[in-house]
DNA sequence: AACTTATGCATAAGAAAATTATGTATTATA
DNA sequence: TATAATACATAATTTTCTTATGCATAAGTT
């Protein structure tokens, strides 16, 4: 499986967007979801994911709720109100970045 | 003007693509070109650019040619053959990344 | 004439955000 | 019964920037 490069800076946006879509998710679930959606091309490493979740929580963008399923720990994360707003910003930022890259590398594709 | 975020990892691709388009360029020229193309949104800092150029040169992706214009130094960079091939790879990688981001954040735009 | 901005290069210190390597623990599968 | 999958976590290291600093010449401004 080709492991596509994760451009640094986009992980927070991915997490926020997935939570916006799915209401609440736990860490491991996020890694699997990303793998599934990208057909195994993008693998979020745990060393990147968990510190990212902790940071988003510390910034009050996420709320946590601990659950125990099959005697195993799960930490469910969901967006706070502040997190919902920030998600919009991050998505705009990403779109803007991609537009800039489009005019810069001038490929045969464009976003529309 | 707002300095849009540069997602880490895309600078090499930008440099290679600009050189592919323009044949040869010098560092300062690259910073101005990027600023011009993105309407001032993306500013390549010197602290990022020059080390990047040196690294690409060390990897034999770029050739250098020193010139003196108006009693001032210029270092013109151009793609080596290896650099041309790598440019194709980097562009594919970028396009792939953007496609993955597209399915992940499922926005109201898509590339085509 | 003196000062500032633009042109042109460079590197060092620090920060951000990953990867890689470990570690713990439970459950499912071969 | 060993291995893979599930589920969390952190430390060390690497990559890739930003910010700060430095040198030097040319052009424009006060």
JSON list of C-alpha atoms in Angstrom, two decimals, chain A residues 12-96:
[
{"chain": "A", "resi": 12, "resn": "UNK", "atom": "CA", "xyz": [-5.91, 19.12, 12.98]},
{"chain": "A", "resi": 13, "resn": "UNK", "atom": "CA", "xyz": [-8.17, 19.97, 10.06]},
{"chain": "A", "resi": 14, "resn": "UNK", "atom": "CA", "xyz": [-8.79, 16.30, 9.35]},
{"chain": "A", "resi": 15, "resn": "UNK", "atom": "CA", "xyz": [-9.67, 15.54, 12.96]},
{"chain": "A", "resi": 16, "resn": "UNK", "atom": "CA", "xyz": [-12.01, 18.50, 13.29]},
{"chain": "A", "resi": 17, "resn": "UNK", "atom": "CA", "xyz": [-13.80, 17.71, 10.06]},
{"chain": "A", "resi": 18, "resn": "UNK", "atom": "CA", "xyz": [-14.29, 14.04, 10.93]},
{"chain": "A", "resi": 19, "resn": "UNK", "atom": "CA", "xyz": [-15.74, 15.00, 14.29]},
{"chain": "A", "resi": 20, "resn": "UNK", "atom": "CA", "xyz": [-18.03, 17.51, 12.64]},
{"chain": "A", "resi": 21, "resn": "UNK", "atom": "CA", "xyz": [-19.34, 14.76, 10.41]},
{"chain": "A", "resi": 22, "resn": "UNK", "atom": "CA", "xyz": [-19.58, 11.95, 12.91]},
{"chain": "A", "resi": 23, "resn": "UNK", "atom": "CA", "xyz": [-20.54, 13.73, 16.10]},
{"chain": "A", "resi": 24, "resn": "UNK", "atom": "CA", "xyz": [-18.13, 11.87, 18.33]},
{"chain": "A", "resi": 25, "resn": "UNK", "atom": "CA", "xyz": [-15.22, 9.55, 17.72]},
{"chain": "A", "resi": 26, "resn": "UNK", "atom": "CA", "xyz": [-12.39, 7.98, 19.64]},
{"chain": "A", "resi": 27, "resn": "UNK", "atom": "CA", "xyz": [-8.75, 8.04, 18.60]},
{"chain": "A", "resi": 28, "resn": "UNK", "atom": "CA", "xyz": [-8.36, 4.59, 17.20]},
{"chain": "A", "resi": 29, "resn": "UNK", "atom": "CA", "xyz": [-11.59, 5.03, 15.29]},
{"chain": "A", "resi": 30, "resn": "UNK", "atom": "CA", "xyz": [-10.18, 8.14, 13.63]},
{"chain": "A", "resi": 31, "resn": "UNK", "atom": "CA", "xyz": [-7.09, 6.32, 12.40]},
{"chain": "A", "resi": 32, "resn": "UNK", "atom": "CA", "xyz": [-9.24, 3.56, 10.93]},
{"chain": "A", "resi": 33, "resn": "UNK", "atom": "CA", "xyz": [-11.66, 5.99, 9.34]},
{"chain": "A", "resi": 34, "resn": "UNK", "atom": "CA", "xyz": [-8.86, 7.88, 7.62]},
{"chain": "A", "resi": 35, "resn": "UNK", "atom": "CA", "xyz": [-7.33, 4.65, 6.38]},
{"chain": "A", "resi": 36, "resn": "UNK", "atom": "CA", "xyz": [-10.69, 3.46, 5.10]},
{"chain": "A", "resi": 37, "resn": "UNK", "atom": "CA", "xyz": [-11.63, 6.68, 3.34]},
{"chain": "A", "resi": 38, "resn": "UNK", "atom": "CA", "xyz": [-8.25, 7.00, 1.62]},
{"chain": "A", "resi": 39, "resn": "UNK", "atom": "CA", "xyz": [-8.04, 3.32, 0.71]},
{"chain": "A", "resi": 40, "resn": "UNK", "atom": "CA", "xyz": [-5.08, 2.81, 2.98]},
{"chain": "A", "resi": 41, "resn": "UNK", "atom": "CA", "xyz": [-3.09, 5.63, 1.47]},
{"chain": "A", "resi": 42, "resn": "UNK", "atom": "CA", "xyz": [-3.03, 7.88, 4.50]},
{"chain": "A", "resi": 43, "resn": "UNK", "atom": "CA", "xyz": [-2.05, 6.41, 7.84]},
{"chain": "A", "resi": 44, "resn": "UNK", "atom": "CA", "xyz": [-2.35, 8.62, 10.87]},
{"chain": "A", "resi": 45, "resn": "UNK", "atom": "CA", "xyz": [0.28, 7.49, 13.32]},
{"chain": "A", "resi": 46, "resn": "UNK", "atom": "CA", "xyz": [-0.54, 7.28, 16.99]},
{"chain": "A", "resi": 47, "resn": "UNK", "atom": "CA", "xyz": [2.45, 9.46, 17.82]},
{"chain": "A", "resi": 48, "resn": "UNK", "atom": "CA", "xyz": [0.85, 12.23, 15.80]},
{"chain": "A", "resi": 49, "resn": "UNK", "atom": "CA", "xyz": [-2.78, 11.60, 16.64]},
{"chain": "A", "resi": 50, "resn": "UNK", "atom": "CA", "xyz": [-2.85, 11.46, 20.43]},
{"chain": "A", "resi": 51, "resn": "UNK", "atom": "CA", "xyz": [-0.77, 14.60, 21.03]},
{"chain": "A", "resi": 52, "resn": "UNK", "atom": "CA", "xyz": [-2.97, 16.36, 18.46]},
{"chain": "A", "resi": 53, "resn": "UNK", "atom": "CA", "xyz": [-6.14, 15.34, 20.29]},
{"chain": "A", "resi": 54, "resn": "UNK", "atom": "CA", "xyz": [-4.67, 16.48, 23.60]},
{"chain": "A", "resi": 55, "resn": "UNK", "atom": "CA", "xyz": [-3.74, 19.82, 22.11]},
{"chain": "A", "resi": 56, "resn": "UNK", "atom": "CA", "xyz": [-7.16, 20.40, 20.58]},
{"chain": "A", "resi": 57, "resn": "UNK", "atom": "CA", "xyz": [-8.69, 19.55, 23.93]},
{"chain": "A", "resi": 58, "resn": "UNK", "atom": "CA", "xyz": [-6.35, 21.94, 25.74]},
{"chain": "A", "resi": 59, "resn": "UNK", "atom": "CA", "xyz": [-7.45, 24.66, 23.34]},
{"chain": "A", "resi": 60, "resn": "UNK", "atom": "CA", "xyz": [-11.08, 23.96, 24.23]},
{"chain": "A", "resi": 61, "resn": "UNK", "atom": "CA", "xyz": [-11.90, 22.86, 20.73]},
{"chain": "A", "resi": 62, "resn": "UNK", "atom": "CA", "xyz": [-12.79, 19.34, 21.87]},
{"chain": "A", "resi": 63, "resn": "UNK", "atom": "CA", "xyz": [-14.60, 17.77, 24.78]},
{"chain": "A", "resi": 64, "resn": "UNK", "atom": "CA", "xyz": [-13.72, 14.31, 26.06]},
{"chain": "A", "resi": 65, "resn": "UNK", "atom": "CA", "xyz": [-15.88, 11.59, 27.46]},
{"chain": "A", "resi": 66, "resn": "UNK", "atom": "CA", "xyz": [-14.32, 8.40, 28.74]},
{"chain": "A", "resi": 67, "resn": "UNK", "atom": "CA", "xyz": [-16.09, 5.13, 28.15]},
{"chain": "A", "resi": 68, "resn": "UNK", "atom": "CA", "xyz": [-15.33, 1.50, 28.86]},
{"chain": "A", "resi": 69, "resn": "UNK", "atom": "CA", "xyz": [-16.24, -0.97, 26.16]},
{"chain": "A", "resi": 70, "resn": "UNK", "atom": "CA", "xyz": [-15.39, -4.64, 26.56]},
{"chain": "A", "resi": 71, "resn": "UNK", "atom": "CA", "xyz": [-13.25, -3.78, 29.51]},
{"chain": "A", "resi": 72, "resn": "UNK", "atom": "CA", "xyz": [-11.17, -1.52, 27.28]},
{"chain": "A", "resi": 73, "resn": "UNK", "atom": "CA", "xyz": [-10.78, 2.23, 27.54]},
{"chain": "A", "resi": 74, "resn": "UNK", "atom": "CA", "xyz": [-12.15, 4.59, 24.92]},
{"chain": "A", "resi": 75, "resn": "UNK", "atom": "CA", "xyz": [-11.94, 8.35, 24.89]},
{"chain": "A", "resi": 76, "resn": "UNK", "atom": "CA", "xyz": [-14.69, 9.86, 22.84]},
{"chain": "A", "resi": 77, "resn": "UNK", "atom": "CA", "xyz": [-14.02, 13.32, 21.49]},
{"chain": "A", "resi": 78, "resn": "UNK", "atom": "CA", "xyz": [-16.55, 15.79, 20.18]},
{"chain": "A", "resi": 79, "resn": "UNK", "atom": "CA", "xyz": [-16.46, 19.40, 19.04]},
{"chain": "A", "resi": 80, "resn": "UNK", "atom": "CA", "xyz": [-17.14, 22.20, 21.47]},
{"chain": "A", "resi": 81, "resn": "UNK", "atom": "CA", "xyz": [-18.92, 25.28, 20.18]},
{"chain": "A", "resi": 82, "resn": "UNK", "atom": "CA", "xyz": [-15.55, 26.92, 19.79]},
{"chain": "A", "resi": 83, "resn": "UNK", "atom": "CA", "xyz": [-14.37, 23.83, 17.96]},
{"chain": "A", "resi": 84, "resn": "UNK", "atom": "CA", "xyz": [-17.23, 24.04, 15.48]},
{"chain": "A", "resi": 85, "resn": "UNK", "atom": "CA", "xyz": [-16.27, 27.60, 14.60]},
{"chain": "A", "resi": 86, "resn": "UNK", "atom": "CA", "xyz": [-12.62, 26.70, 14.30]},
{"chain": "A", "resi": 87, "resn": "UNK", "atom": "CA", "xyz": [-13.53, 23.84, 11.98]},
{"chain": "A", "resi": 88, "resn": "UNK", "atom": "CA", "xyz": [-15.05, 26.33, 9.56]},
{"chain": "A", "resi": 89, "resn": "UNK", "atom": "CA", "xyz": [-11.89, 28.44, 9.71]},
{"chain": "A", "resi": 90, "resn": "UNK", "atom": "CA", "xyz": [-9.59, 25.49, 9.18]},
{"chain": "A", "resi": 91, "resn": "UNK", "atom": "CA", "xyz": [-11.56, 24.31, 6.19]},
{"chain": "A", "resi": 92, "resn": "UNK", "atom": "CA", "xyz": [-11.41, 27.76, 4.63]},
{"chain": "A", "resi": 93, "resn": "UNK", "atom": "CA", "xyz": [-7.69, 27.86, 5.28]},
{"chain": "A", "resi": 94, "resn": "UNK", "atom": "CA", "xyz": [-7.24, 24.50, 3.60]},
{"chain": "A", "resi": 95, "resn": "UNK", "atom": "CA", "xyz": [-9.28, 25.49, 0.59]},
{"chain": "A", "resi": 96, "resn": "UNK", "atom": "CA", "xyz": [-7.29, 28.70, 0.29]}
]
